[in-house]
Coordinates of C-alpha atoms in Angstrom, one line a residue:
R19 CA 0.0 0.0 0.0
V20 CA 1.4 3.4 -1.0
D21 CA 0.8 5.7 2.0
V22 CA 2.7 8.8 0.8
D23 CA 4.2 9.7 -2.6
T24 CA 5.5 13.3 -2.6
P25 CA 8.8 14.9 -3.5
E26 CA 9.5 15.1 0.2
E27 CA 8.6 11.6 1.3
V28 CA 7.8 8.2 -0.1
R29 CA 6.2 5.7 2.3
V30 CA 4.8 2.2 1.6
T31 CA 3.3 -0.5 3.9
C32 CA 3.6 -4.2 3.3
S33 CA 1.5 -6.7 5.3
V34 CA 0.7 -10.4 5.5
R35 CA -1.3 -12.7 7.6
T36 CA 0.6 -15.8 8.5
R37 CA -0.9 -19.2 7.8
R38 CA 0.2 -21.6 10.6
V39 CA -0.2 -19.0 13.4
P40 CA -2.7 -16.1 13.6
F41 CA -0.3 -13.2 13.2
L42 CA -0.8 -10.0 11.2
L43 CA 2.6 -8.6 10.3
Q44 CA 2.9 -5.0 8.9
K45 CA 6.1 -3.2 7.9
T46 CA 6.3 0.4 6.7
F47 CA 9.3 1.7 4.7
A48 CA 9.9 5.5 4.4
L49 CA 12.4 7.5 2.4
Y50 CA 12.9 11.3 3.0
R51 CA 14.3 13.8 0.6
H52 CA 16.9 15.3 2.8
K53 CA 18.0 12.2 4.8
P54 CA 20.3 9.4 3.6
A55 CA 18.2 7.0 5.5
L56 CA 15.6 4.3 5.4
H57 CA 13.0 4.4 8.2
I58 CA 11.3 1.1 9.1
S59 CA 8.4 0.8 11.4
E60 CA 6.5 -2.4 12.0
V61 CA 4.1 -4.4 14.1
A62 CA 3.5 -8.1 14.9
Q63 CA 0.0 -8.6 16.1
N64 CA -1.3 -11.8 17.6
E65 CA -4.9 -12.0 16.3
G66 CA -5.6 -15.2 18.3
E67 CA -6.6 -15.7 21.9
Q68 CA -3.7 -17.9 22.9
Q69 CA -0.2 -16.8 24.0
L70 CA 2.3 -17.6 21.2
E71 CA 6.1 -17.7 21.0
I72 CA 8.0 -16.1 18.1
V73 CA 11.5 -15.3 17.0
W74 CA 11.3 -11.9 15.2
G75 CA 14.2 -10.1 13.6
H76 CA 15.9 -8.5 10.6
H77 CA 18.6 -9.9 8.3
P78 CA 20.7 -7.2 6.8
A79 CA 23.5 -8.9 4.9
F80 CA 26.5 -7.4 3.1
G81 CA 28.7 -8.8 0.3
W82 CA 30.6 -7.7 -2.8
P83 CA 31.4 -5.1 -3.9
F84 CA 31.0 -3.3 -0.6
L85 CA 32.3 -6.0 1.7
D86 CA 36.1 -6.7 1.9
D87 CA 38.8 -7.2 4.4
T88 CA 39.1 -3.5 5.1
C89 CA 35.7 -3.3 6.7
V90 CA 35.3 -2.7 10.4
V91 CA 32.3 -3.1 12.7
D92 CA 31.5 -0.6 15.4
V93 CA 29.0 -1.5 18.2
P94 CA 28.4 -0.1 21.7
P95 CA 29.9 -2.0 24.6
C96 CA 28.4 -5.5 24.7
Q97 CA 28.9 -9.2 25.4
V98 CA 29.6 -11.9 22.8
R99 CA 28.2 -15.5 23.0
I100 CA 29.5 -18.2 20.7
P101 CA 27.1 -21.2 20.5
A102 CA 28.1 -24.7 21.7
L103 CA 28.2 -26.2 18.2
G104 CA 30.0 -24.8 15.2
G105 CA 30.3 -26.1 11.7
D106 CA 33.2 -27.9 10.1
T107 CA 34.7 -24.6 8.9
S108 CA 34.2 -22.7 12.2
R109 CA 37.3 -20.9 13.4
L110 CA 35.8 -19.8 16.8
E111 CA 36.0 -21.8 20.0
P112 CA 32.5 -23.1 20.8
N113 CA 30.5 -22.5 24.0
Q114 CA 32.2 -19.3 25.1
E115 CA 31.2 -15.9 26.4
G116 CA 33.2 -12.7 26.5
S117 CA 33.4 -9.0 25.9
W118 CA 33.3 -7.5 22.4
P119 CA 35.3 -7.7 20.3
Q120 CA 37.7 -10.4 21.5
V121 CA 36.8 -14.1 21.3
K122 CA 38.9 -17.3 21.5
L123 CA 39.9 -19.3 18.5
R124 CA 39.7 -23.1 18.1
S125 CA 43.4 -23.1 17.1
G126 CA 44.4 -21.1 20.1
G127 CA 44.8 -17.3 20.6
E128 CA 42.1 -14.8 20.0
A129 CA 40.3 -13.1 17.2
D130 CA 39.0 -9.5 16.9
L131 CA 35.4 -9.8 15.6
S132 CA 35.3 -6.1 14.7
K133 CA 37.6 -6.8 11.7
I134 CA 36.0 -8.4 8.6
L135 CA 38.1 -11.1 7.0
G136 CA 38.5 -11.9 3.3
P137 CA 37.0 -14.9 1.4
S138 CA 40.3 -16.8 1.5
T139 CA 39.6 -17.4 5.3
R140 CA 37.3 -20.3 4.2
A141 CA 35.4 -20.1 7.5
E142 CA 31.8 -19.8 8.7
D143 CA 30.8 -18.6 12.2
I144 CA 28.0 -17.0 14.1
A145 CA 28.2 -14.9 17.2
F146 CA 25.4 -13.6 19.3
L147 CA 26.0 -10.0 20.7
H148 CA 23.9 -8.9 23.6
G149 CA 23.8 -6.6 26.7
F150 CA 23.4 -3.4 24.8
R151 CA 22.3 -0.2 26.5
E152 CA 21.6 1.2 23.0
G153 CA 20.9 -0.8 19.9
W154 CA 23.1 0.2 17.0
Y155 CA 26.0 -0.8 14.8
A156 CA 28.0 0.6 11.9
L157 CA 29.9 -1.3 9.2
R158 CA 32.6 0.8 7.6
S159 CA 34.6 0.1 4.4
Q160 CA 38.1 1.6 4.7
S161 CA 38.8 1.0 1.1
K162 CA 35.7 2.8 -0.2
A163 CA 35.2 5.3 2.6
L164 CA 31.6 4.3 2.8
G165 CA 29.5 2.9 5.6
F166 CA 26.1 1.6 6.7
G167 CA 24.6 2.3 10.1
L168 CA 21.5 0.7 11.8
A169 CA 19.7 1.8 14.9
W170 CA 16.9 0.0 16.8
D171 CA 15.3 -0.4 20.2
P172 CA 17.3 -3.0 22.2
E173 CA 14.1 -3.8 24.2
A174 CA 12.5 -5.0 21.0
F175 CA 15.6 -6.7 19.7
P176 CA 18.1 -7.5 22.5
W177 CA 20.3 -9.8 20.4
L178 CA 22.5 -9.0 17.4
W179 CA 23.4 -12.0 15.4
F180 CA 26.7 -11.7 13.6
W181 CA 27.0 -14.2 10.8
Q182 CA 30.3 -14.5 9.1
L183 CA 30.5 -16.5 5.9
Y184 CA 34.0 -15.9 4.7
G185 CA 34.1 -18.4 1.9
G186 CA 33.4 -21.3 4.3
N187 CA 30.9 -24.2 4.5
P188 CA 31.4 -26.7 1.8
N189 CA 27.7 -27.8 2.0
F190 CA 24.4 -26.8 0.4
P191 CA 23.7 -24.0 -0.4
W192 CA 27.1 -22.3 0.0
W193 CA 29.7 -24.7 -1.5
E194 CA 32.5 -22.5 -0.2
S195 CA 31.7 -20.0 -2.9
Q196 CA 29.9 -17.3 -0.9
Y197 CA 31.3 -14.3 0.8
C198 CA 29.1 -12.1 3.1
A199 CA 28.5 -10.9 6.6
A200 CA 25.2 -10.3 8.3
L201 CA 24.4 -8.2 11.4
E202 CA 20.9 -9.0 12.4
P203 CA 18.8 -7.5 15.3
V204 CA 16.6 -10.3 16.7
T205 CA 14.4 -10.9 19.7
S206 CA 16.1 -14.2 20.6
T207 CA 19.2 -16.3 20.5
G208 CA 19.6 -19.7 18.9
V209 CA 19.7 -20.4 15.2
K210 CA 16.7 -22.7 15.3
F211 CA 13.3 -21.8 16.6
S212 CA 13.4 -24.8 18.8
D213 CA 16.7 -23.6 20.3
A214 CA 15.1 -20.2 21.2
I215 CA 12.2 -22.0 22.9
A216 CA 14.5 -24.3 24.8
N217 CA 16.8 -21.5 26.1
G218 CA 13.8 -19.3 27.0
S219 CA 14.6 -16.4 24.7
A220 CA 11.7 -16.9 22.3
R221 CA 9.4 -13.8 22.7
K222 CA 6.0 -14.6 24.2
V223 CA 3.1 -12.7 22.7
S224 CA -0.2 -12.7 24.6
G225 CA -3.5 -13.2 22.8
R226 CA -4.6 -10.0 21.0
A227 CA -1.3 -8.3 21.9
T228 CA 0.9 -6.3 19.5
L229 CA 4.6 -5.9 19.3
R230 CA 6.0 -2.7 17.8
A231 CA 9.5 -1.8 16.6
E232 CA 11.3 1.0 14.7
L233 CA 14.7 0.9 12.9
W234 CA 16.7 3.5 11.1
A235 CA 19.2 2.5 8.4
W236 CA 21.7 5.1 7.4
A237 CA 24.3 5.5 4.6
F238 CA 27.4 7.6 5.3
E239 CA 30.8 8.6 4.0
G240 CA 34.1 8.5 5.7
T241 CA 36.4 6.0 7.6
T242 CA 36.2 7.6 11.1
S243 CA 35.1 5.3 14.0
V244 CA 31.4 5.7 14.7
K245 CA 30.4 6.6 18.2
R246 CA 26.6 6.2 17.9
V247 CA 23.8 5.6 15.4
S248 CA 20.3 6.8 16.2
A249 CA 17.1 8.1 14.6
Q250 CA 18.9 11.4 14.2
G251 CA 21.8 10.0 12.3
V252 CA 25.4 8.8 12.5
E253 CA 27.8 10.4 15.1
F254 CA 31.6 10.3 14.8

């Protein structure tokens, strides 16, 4: 649905009613003439009478030609959790928790997760970031002097999944041929829905209740470290 279509603002709303569970999902996207930003506002409404559990999140992923081994991730102070089981090409020590950005390697020593690696790394890992006072991150390309920033409410999405596919995983559907990184605000931890239910992080939504969330995605220029991303913009 087109809500606004003017020289100053374009706004559209997408909606769907899910089949297996009685949810109405609505997401509104807005672009503004004088802001290098995409504004996302959304609702997840339980139209049933029973309490239901959900995992709700966003999956911004980055690849060529923006992503390369000069990219750096900025986030506010937080904790990092590495799950108990990694894949065959995982480089991170499983079942660990620490402070961003340092994590232990399977081979010994430590890795700095704020530094994006190249596709020749042949690794795939996922880390769960949490404990934010503010929800934001920035991904900066030093080679292109360009960046992407995302801000959200950490009460809505207290976990940030950091998926690192650096030419790893020889199995379907990657075949060690894909290179990307994803930084994903999510309600819960655990790659599978069953994991989120088991560890108690799945979000419980009462009958007839509605969850609401807002996100701001910003494009910016420069290579300077980012101090904060918010609805007002990117701060250096």
